[in-house]
Amino acid sequence: MGEYLVWSVDAAADIIARHAGGQGPLLPLLHDIQASFGHIPQEAIPQIALALNLSRAEVHGVVTFYHDFHEAPEGRHVLKLCRAEACQAMGGERLAGLARDRLDLDWGGTTPDGAVTLEPIYCLGLCACGPAAMVDGELVGRLDPVRLDQIIAGLRAP
Amino acid sequence: MTRIFVPRDAAAIAVGADAVAAALAEALPGATIIRNGSRGLAWLEPMVEVETDRGRIAYGPVSVADVAGLVAAGLLCGQAHPLCHGLTEEIPFLKRQTRLTFARCGITDPLSLADYCAHGGYRGLERAIGLGPDDTIEELVKSGLRGRGGAGFPTGVKWRTVQQAVGPRKYVVCNADEGDSGTFADRMIMEGDPFVVIEGMTIAGVATGATKGYLYIRSEYPHAIATMNAAITLARGAGYLGADVAGRGAAFDIEVRVGAGAYVCGEETALLESIEGRRGMVRAKPPLPAHKGLFGCPTVINNVISLASVPAILGKGAEFYRNFGLGRSRGTMPVQLAGNIRQGGLFEAAFGMTLGALVEEIGGGTATGRPVRAVQVGGPLGAYFPPALFDTPFDYEAFAARDGLIGHGGIVVFDDTVDMANQARFAMEFCAIESCGKCTPCRIGSTRGVEVIDRIRRGEGREKNLALIDELCTTMKLGSLCALGGFTPYPVLSAIRHFREDFGVAEQETT
């Protein structure tokens, strides 16, 4: 994944300023904060709340509602495997089991060396060429155990 | 210069289209490579097409390793090769379709406005402006178009309600939160023909008096987001969006909003909450979004395919469109063949083909070559059908009569290795993961549903627990605020009804 900014109030203020005037700005703003810092830092919550005239609870509620937003940094690489029906029909769950074994992780976990985070995803719209995955934002279709092993080995490499 | 087409569709990219395009560019420096949308023949992706004087010739699935051989065999002249499928238009999967909504998808350069207009683009808007709002909406009502997102509500009636509603501003919201597994029509049209979505939204704006459109795309679709943003910028630059649309005096502009991984935001009121910057909690209806929608203003909210069908309806006329289909299901439906299927992809056809014809004749049965055991129609909230019901015609009412739904047109095929009790459990589990939590039947019912199915699978009080799951499903169906809790019973009950044997096995693994 890309390099992220180190948390700073000023950098966050710049991002907030870009969105504060818009209609319903909270989701685009949170996407931008996460794209910049790699996650939604705790310190950002009161700052966003103040700027948008919301309570901290409201901002926290939004951050925790959506699966995309996370409050802690992820691994250097993120492997998302589709667990939805069309991929299940093509052996997706077997691949999911394989990935969890190889990485010794449950869903949402990160390897101790911080290399890989494993996440479930429910549909990438690649349902006619499943099983599907997203590896650091890149799409992979027609995944099979051999290819998955190669991907995991690549992600674990220092 | 010979033109070679390599799709930029996410499904093609996921199986290597970018690398194939790069290899072709290197091997054939004299050719022009166009990154088109997908034709929808997913099993042939990456499908490379070459323009010849006979027409476009298709090759696929092409990998980087095939490129040298293809070039040596005479790819540029459309010569024979084991991967060659002849004229694209003659491939049976494509030839049997009626492409109205997807007429341009895969044929044009998605980001060429000139291409779009040369292939009939913006004729619908032109006609709508000429007709004026009342007659435009009347035309849409006459066409019989019903919401393609799944609910099947008449689109024209919805527009008329918004047109007649009074508010300080009005909005058009395009629902591109296509979260149903087995569906990808919205993604394909956004990536393959983005201007048709823009034109459809613009017609909705002009007809109802809305000046601002939001296009809410799920974050799982990065390519669709990029393509739509690029197309909106191009349309704005050419005067098709902005203060004076097409030089005809109406103001309309579109902003893309990106979702954040919440399935329930595909429900229209949760989607509106999400745009407003809140948790995607479902709103109680009434008030309808048409009266009090986004930011409390009258709002047209339609699925991508509904809006993308509007330009063709206006351009060719309501009569033309309604002559396709049957009963109260008029026009065409982009059916998506997915899961364990030999020839998967997008198949647009008039309503009325049977489920069996779609799965067996068009789709060619399973990819694994094993017998088809079940197909789920209409996404995670749709019913499972056994082959015994393959005579069901693809039509809103026919599916409803058999306790199913066509939803957004996705068909997911499973072979005989599927464990239907596990699929029923997954339906409840998915509902529990994605529930917004506002209503109790959905929030609590889904978790209890997982537990009860686990007990059935372990063989504990099978009959008693099957009766309990039936009762729970009735509560969820009648008591949930939206389709997430309300329709989760469809896959669960259909699995139990049609695949009862899968629920009788004791000592089965439960994870």
XYZ file of C-alpha atoms in Angstrom, chain B:
511
model
C -4.453 2.015 -38.516
C -5.999 -1.211 -37.267
C -8.017 -0.848 -34.120
C -7.725 -3.467 -31.387
C -10.144 -3.532 -28.476
C -9.111 -4.730 -25.011
C -11.729 -4.154 -22.298
C -11.106 -1.828 -19.369
C -13.949 -3.487 -17.457
C -12.954 -4.494 -13.925
C -13.747 -8.170 -14.618
C -11.390 -8.139 -17.611
C -8.715 -6.329 -15.610
C -9.074 -8.858 -12.785
C -8.089 -11.617 -15.202
C -5.200 -9.760 -16.799
C -6.556 -7.331 -19.431
C -4.095 -4.554 -18.547
C -1.089 -6.802 -19.086
C -2.579 -8.124 -22.335
C -3.164 -4.582 -23.587
C 0.421 -3.661 -22.749
C 1.791 -6.769 -24.487
C -0.291 -6.073 -27.598
C 0.859 -2.454 -27.691
C 4.464 -3.603 -27.573
C 4.032 -6.352 -30.173
C 1.955 -4.226 -32.547
C 3.269 -0.667 -32.388
C 1.290 0.218 -35.514
C -2.100 -0.678 -34.072
C -4.414 1.547 -32.054
C -5.477 -0.053 -28.793
C -8.854 1.019 -27.496
C -9.883 0.131 -23.973
C -13.583 -0.558 -24.463
C -16.241 -1.752 -22.048
C -16.922 -5.453 -21.761
C -19.261 -7.221 -24.176
C -20.304 -9.266 -21.166
C -18.902 -12.636 -22.230
C -17.095 -13.066 -18.951
C -15.732 -16.555 -19.639
C -13.851 -15.162 -22.666
C -12.248 -12.290 -20.756
C -9.829 -10.850 -21.472
C -11.565 -10.805 -24.854
C -9.554 -9.037 -27.527
C -11.325 -7.788 -30.642
C -9.774 -6.712 -33.927
C -11.578 -4.470 -36.362
C -11.479 -5.885 -39.896
C -13.409 -5.134 -43.079
C -15.612 -8.147 -42.237
C -16.444 -6.723 -38.803
C -14.940 -7.183 -35.358
C -13.283 -10.540 -34.723
C -13.069 -11.863 -31.164
C -10.262 -13.771 -29.449
C -10.398 -15.008 -25.913
C -9.607 -15.681 -23.207
C -6.253 -14.109 -24.096
C -3.302 -14.217 -21.724
C 0.010 -12.429 -22.126
C 1.567 -15.754 -23.105
C -0.851 -16.001 -26.054
C 0.023 -12.618 -27.547
C 3.076 -13.634 -29.586
C 1.246 -16.614 -31.084
C -1.807 -14.535 -31.915
C 0.296 -11.887 -33.641
C 2.168 -14.556 -35.627
C -1.121 -16.172 -36.673
C -2.318 -12.893 -38.149
C -4.355 -11.293 -35.372
C -4.293 -7.958 -37.190
C -6.214 -9.440 -40.138
C -8.559 -11.463 -37.952
C -6.966 -14.773 -38.941
C -7.848 -18.153 -37.469
C -6.380 -19.269 -34.144
C -7.545 -21.706 -31.458
C -8.673 -18.698 -29.397
C -10.576 -17.108 -32.287
C -14.372 -17.015 -32.031
C -15.053 -15.388 -35.388
C -17.234 -12.331 -35.732
C -18.122 -11.020 -32.280
C -21.689 -10.254 -33.286
C -22.186 -13.863 -34.404
C -21.221 -15.440 -31.079
C -24.494 -17.127 -30.011
C -24.373 -15.680 -26.475
C -24.372 -12.188 -27.986
C -26.539 -12.863 -31.022
C -29.441 -14.107 -28.900
C -29.581 -10.896 -26.874
C -31.729 -7.797 -27.275
C -29.433 -5.019 -26.270
C -31.282 -1.787 -25.575
C -29.746 -0.568 -22.314
C -26.366 -2.131 -23.115
C -26.530 -1.244 -26.824
C -23.175 0.550 -26.797
C -21.415 -1.325 -23.994
C -18.295 -3.023 -25.336
C -18.630 -1.391 -28.738
C -17.572 2.182 -28.062
C -14.708 3.844 -26.225
C -16.443 4.525 -22.882
C -14.768 7.898 -22.432
C -15.315 9.215 -25.947
C -18.245 11.607 -26.027
C -17.946 11.683 -29.828
C -18.316 7.887 -29.897
C -21.289 8.120 -27.567
C -23.092 10.655 -29.732
C -22.222 8.773 -32.944
C -23.951 5.690 -31.494
C -27.224 7.375 -30.592
C -26.135 9.096 -27.399
C -28.024 12.181 -26.181
C -30.938 11.586 -28.555
C -33.061 10.709 -25.526
C -32.226 13.980 -23.779
C -32.848 15.923 -26.970
C -36.294 14.361 -27.300
C -37.074 14.855 -23.594
C -36.280 18.543 -23.829
C -38.473 18.784 -26.920
C -41.372 16.953 -25.247
C -41.212 18.921 -22.000
C -41.476 17.425 -18.493
C -45.123 16.254 -18.575
C -44.858 14.359 -21.837
C -41.427 12.954 -20.978
C -42.842 11.432 -17.811
C -45.951 10.234 -19.660
C -43.672 8.515 -22.169
C -41.810 6.786 -19.346
C -45.065 5.645 -17.716
C -46.248 4.263 -21.079
C -42.991 2.362 -21.571
C -43.799 0.239 -18.526
C -40.272 0.619 -17.101
C -40.101 -0.669 -13.533
C -37.282 -0.183 -11.062
C -34.423 -2.474 -12.021
C -32.864 -2.308 -8.560
C -35.237 -5.000 -7.396
C -38.401 -3.381 -6.088
C -39.972 -3.094 -9.534
C -41.854 0.137 -8.828
C -42.960 1.973 -12.003
C -40.246 4.541 -12.702
C -42.533 7.027 -14.456
C -44.951 7.114 -11.528
C -42.066 7.864 -9.174
C -40.888 10.707 -11.397
C -44.394 12.176 -11.624
C -44.642 12.208 -7.832
C -41.390 14.150 -7.589
C -42.380 16.483 -10.403
C -45.616 17.356 -8.592
C -43.981 17.627 -5.154
C -43.099 21.058 -3.841
C -39.738 21.766 -2.286
C -36.968 24.348 -2.147
C -34.761 22.057 -4.258
C -35.133 18.642 -5.810
C -32.564 15.919 -6.246
C -31.864 12.957 -8.480
C -30.024 10.150 -6.715
C -28.624 7.251 -8.671
C -28.224 4.135 -6.573
C -24.995 2.432 -7.653
C -24.548 0.566 -4.375
C -24.777 -2.734 -6.218
C -23.995 -5.039 -3.322
C -25.921 -8.149 -4.341
C -23.639 -11.067 -5.041
C -24.175 -12.289 -8.583
C -24.904 -8.839 -9.963
C -22.566 -6.603 -11.902
C -24.776 -4.863 -14.483
C -24.434 -1.475 -12.774
C -20.674 -1.830 -12.637
C -20.468 -2.883 -16.283
C -22.565 -0.005 -17.600
C -20.703 2.562 -15.474
C -17.373 1.260 -16.747
C -18.502 0.503 -20.285
C -20.945 3.293 -21.154
C -20.827 5.954 -18.430
C -22.477 8.686 -20.477
C -25.734 6.731 -20.643
C -25.947 6.922 -16.840
C -25.249 10.654 -16.996
C -27.858 11.116 -19.733
C -30.461 9.141 -17.785
C -29.863 11.199 -14.643
C -29.987 14.409 -16.682
C -33.342 13.452 -18.229
C -34.632 12.716 -14.714
C -33.450 16.159 -13.604
C -34.981 17.981 -16.560
C -38.278 16.080 -16.214
C -38.745 16.536 -12.474
C -37.137 19.937 -11.965
C -34.180 18.601 -9.990
C -30.947 20.503 -10.432
C -28.491 18.327 -8.582
C -27.729 14.657 -8.966
C -25.791 12.374 -6.662
C -24.350 9.141 -7.955
C -23.670 6.887 -4.961
C -21.163 4.188 -5.946
C -19.940 1.487 -3.594
C -16.271 1.643 -2.640
C -15.756 -1.932 -3.886
C -16.010 -0.507 -7.439
C -12.878 1.662 -7.839
C -12.865 1.380 -11.637
C -16.496 2.449 -11.936
C -15.809 5.412 -9.644
C -12.840 6.533 -11.764
C -14.706 6.081 -15.058
C -17.807 7.937 -13.878
C -15.746 10.823 -12.487
C -13.854 11.119 -15.774
C -17.082 10.971 -17.806
C -18.780 13.603 -15.633
C -15.833 15.952 -16.170
C -16.009 15.369 -19.937
C -19.790 15.899 -20.030
C -19.442 19.093 -18.031
C -16.688 20.328 -20.341
C -18.914 19.729 -23.366
C -21.875 21.533 -21.822
C -23.983 18.440 -21.130
C -23.857 19.175 -17.412
C -23.793 22.527 -15.669
C -25.816 25.722 -15.561
C -27.177 25.378 -19.084
C -27.521 21.732 -20.078
C -27.047 21.208 -23.829
C -27.685 24.918 -24.305
C -31.370 24.447 -23.508
C -31.673 26.486 -20.350
C -31.961 23.807 -17.649
C -29.361 23.470 -14.890
C -28.187 20.046 -13.786
C -24.948 18.693 -12.390
C -23.793 15.414 -10.889
C -21.506 14.565 -7.986
C -20.138 11.095 -7.287
C -20.350 9.900 -3.682
C -18.413 6.843 -2.599
C -19.931 4.333 -0.190
C -17.975 2.776 2.642
C -18.704 -0.922 2.617
C -22.209 -1.094 4.069
C -24.531 -3.423 2.149
C -27.633 -1.870 3.699
C -26.858 1.451 1.992
C -28.273 -0.090 -1.175
C -31.633 0.377 0.555
C -32.789 3.749 -0.694
C -33.425 5.535 2.583
C -30.208 4.228 4.152
C -28.408 5.491 1.053
C -29.906 8.965 1.550
C -28.765 8.947 5.188
C -25.300 7.971 4.028
C -25.084 10.842 1.527
C -26.190 13.183 4.291
C -23.205 11.980 6.322
C -24.846 9.688 8.842
C -24.874 5.998 9.692
C -26.724 4.110 6.973
C -29.826 3.571 9.076
C -33.041 2.818 7.248
C -35.789 5.433 7.518
C -39.378 4.524 8.212
C -41.693 5.233 5.271
C -43.751 7.381 4.807
C -42.616 9.974 4.033
C -41.486 8.612 0.679
C -38.211 9.924 -0.716
C -40.268 11.368 -3.585
C -41.883 13.739 -1.077
C -39.171 14.095 1.530
C -35.909 12.547 0.443
C -32.357 13.844 0.377
C -31.885 16.759 2.813
C -35.658 16.687 3.259
C -36.315 17.608 -0.383
C -38.290 15.742 -3.073
C -35.924 13.163 -4.527
C -35.956 10.773 -7.451
C -33.947 7.755 -6.382
C -33.433 5.104 -9.040
C -31.104 2.222 -9.702
C -28.346 2.640 -12.319
C -30.018 0.312 -14.837
C -33.400 2.040 -14.493
C -31.773 5.382 -15.294
C -29.537 3.904 -18.011
C -32.649 2.494 -19.727
C -34.313 5.918 -19.929
C -32.262 7.349 -22.847
C -33.140 4.360 -25.059
C -36.823 4.610 -24.108
C -36.969 8.323 -24.896
C -34.793 7.937 -27.969
C -36.744 5.075 -29.532
C -40.143 5.749 -28.010
C -42.250 4.108 -25.322
C -44.049 1.840 -27.809
C -40.799 0.387 -29.056
C -39.675 -0.441 -25.531
C -42.937 -1.858 -24.224
C -43.215 -4.196 -27.184
C -40.552 -6.295 -25.524
C -41.464 -8.436 -22.532
C -44.735 -9.817 -21.258
C -47.482 -9.116 -18.723
C -46.480 -6.298 -16.430
C -42.755 -6.856 -17.082
C -42.041 -4.730 -20.122
C -38.829 -4.098 -21.991
C -35.549 -5.852 -21.405
C -33.620 -6.995 -18.358
C -29.855 -7.334 -18.198
C -29.617 -10.787 -16.636
C -26.330 -11.582 -14.948
C -25.204 -15.213 -15.072
C -22.769 -15.873 -12.255
C -21.235 -18.312 -9.835
C -20.539 -21.828 -11.018
C -21.510 -21.362 -14.662
C -19.685 -22.322 -17.826
C -20.610 -19.231 -19.824
C -21.168 -16.477 -17.305
C -21.690 -12.833 -18.028
C -24.297 -10.283 -18.934
C -27.256 -11.325 -21.059
C -29.789 -8.607 -21.882
C -33.068 -10.009 -23.114
C -36.769 -9.266 -23.144
C -38.566 -10.532 -20.049
C -40.050 -13.991 -20.420
C -37.168 -16.404 -21.022
C -37.324 -19.324 -18.635
C -34.827 -19.721 -15.841
C -33.800 -23.075 -17.309
C -33.077 -21.596 -20.724
C -30.910 -18.920 -19.134
C -28.939 -21.347 -16.978
C -28.662 -24.355 -19.297
C -28.887 -23.049 -22.869
C -27.301 -19.631 -22.492
C -25.046 -20.318 -19.552
C -24.150 -23.852 -20.625
C -24.612 -25.379 -17.158
C -21.946 -25.402 -14.490
C -18.279 -24.531 -14.917
C -17.312 -27.623 -12.957
C -19.331 -29.840 -15.318
C -21.349 -31.270 -12.441
C -25.160 -31.126 -12.375
C -26.843 -27.874 -11.369
C -28.418 -28.300 -7.953
C -29.609 -24.806 -7.059
C -29.659 -21.289 -8.421
C -30.122 -18.208 -6.319
C -31.962 -15.481 -8.186
C -31.934 -11.852 -7.098
C -28.934 -11.607 -4.795
C -28.432 -12.580 -1.138
C -32.091 -11.794 -0.430
C -33.400 -13.894 -3.316
C -34.794 -17.416 -3.222
C -32.949 -20.607 -4.160
C -34.606 -22.466 -7.019
C -34.081 -26.166 -7.804
C -33.993 -27.356 -11.453
C -37.585 -28.565 -10.934
C -38.652 -24.908 -11.137
C -36.589 -24.079 -14.224
C -39.777 -23.493 -16.221
C -40.324 -20.212 -14.321
C -40.298 -17.339 -16.814
C -38.019 -14.415 -15.978
C -40.705 -11.923 -15.016
C -41.457 -10.007 -11.791
C -44.843 -11.646 -11.166
C -43.885 -15.193 -12.160
C -41.038 -15.196 -9.657
C -43.212 -13.668 -6.941
C -45.807 -16.403 -7.574
C -43.146 -18.983 -6.740
C -42.008 -17.207 -3.584
C -38.983 -15.664 -5.227
C -37.889 -12.403 -6.737
C -35.856 -11.353 -9.741
C -34.258 -8.540 -7.791
C -31.505 -6.898 -9.783
C -31.352 -9.783 -12.240
C -28.486 -11.825 -10.846
C -28.503 -15.625 -11.153
C -25.922 -17.508 -9.095
C -25.497 -21.160 -10.053
C -24.392 -23.903 -7.625
C -23.480 -27.472 -8.510
C -24.414 -30.617 -6.577
C -21.652 -30.169 -4.018
C -23.505 -27.278 -2.369
C -24.757 -27.698 1.187
C -28.031 -25.811 1.250
C -28.249 -25.725 5.042
C -24.933 -23.887 4.957
C -26.346 -21.454 2.366
C -29.393 -20.823 4.565
C -27.085 -20.213 7.507
C -25.010 -17.807 5.420
C -28.128 -15.818 4.490
C -28.863 -15.270 8.191
C -25.194 -14.600 8.983
C -24.932 -12.015 6.202
C -28.083 -10.302 7.462
C -26.588 -10.189 10.955
C -23.325 -8.685 9.663
C -25.022 -6.084 7.498
C -28.110 -5.190 9.534
C -28.258 -1.462 10.271
C -29.701 -2.354 13.662
C -32.712 -0.083 13.570
C -35.424 -2.729 13.732
C -35.457 -5.722 16.045
C -36.629 -8.489 13.683
C -33.602 -7.916 11.457
C -31.003 -7.102 14.130
C -31.866 -9.861 16.592
C -33.750 -12.218 14.297
C -30.772 -12.791 12.030
C -28.495 -13.794 14.919
C -31.163 -16.090 16.379
C -31.614 -17.484 12.875
C -27.943 -18.504 12.663
C -28.227 -20.216 16.044
C -31.392 -22.107 15.152
C -29.966 -23.305 11.833
C -26.823 -24.434 13.662
C -29.017 -26.491 15.988
C -30.831 -28.040 13.034
C -27.509 -28.908 11.416
C -26.329 -30.527 14.623
C -29.522 -32.568 14.613
C -30.948 -31.023 17.794
C -34.752 -31.049 17.790
C -34.951 -30.898 14.057
C -38.735 -30.660 13.612
C -39.165 -28.221 16.474
C -36.387 -25.988 15.224
C -37.605 -26.086 11.622
C -40.975 -24.857 12.904
C -39.165 -22.183 14.899
C -37.201 -20.951 11.899
C -40.467 -20.747 9.967
C -41.984 -18.595 12.677
C -38.857 -16.446 12.930
C -38.912 -15.889 9.172
C -42.543 -14.796 9.324
C -41.644 -12.260 12.009
C -38.702 -10.968 9.977
C -40.786 -10.781 6.799
C -43.649 -8.871 8.369
C -41.827 -6.893 11.009
C -38.663 -5.585 9.356
C -38.411 -2.023 8.140
C -36.663 -2.814 4.871
C -35.825 -5.612 2.463
C -32.687 -6.734 4.333
C -34.567 -8.250 7.248
C -37.754 -8.613 5.237
C -36.290 -10.668 2.399
C -33.615 -12.723 4.193
C -36.372 -15.319 4.748
C -36.504 -15.915 0.970
C -33.177 -17.776 0.688
C -33.689 -19.445 4.070
C -37.213 -20.743 3.508
C -36.609 -21.705 -0.123
C -33.541 -23.705 0.903
C -35.593 -25.522 3.520
C -38.561 -26.101 1.207
C -36.703 -27.317 -1.858
C -33.652 -28.970 -0.279
C -35.111 -30.455 2.874
C -32.702 -33.381 2.850
C -29.813 -31.010 3.609
C -31.384 -30.078 6.923
C -31.752 -33.610 8.238
C -28.141 -34.664 8.638
C -26.891 -35.073 12.184
C -23.343 -34.507 13.393
C -22.507 -32.011 10.695
C -19.768 -29.468 10.966
C -21.193 -26.076 11.797
C -18.548 -23.577 10.865
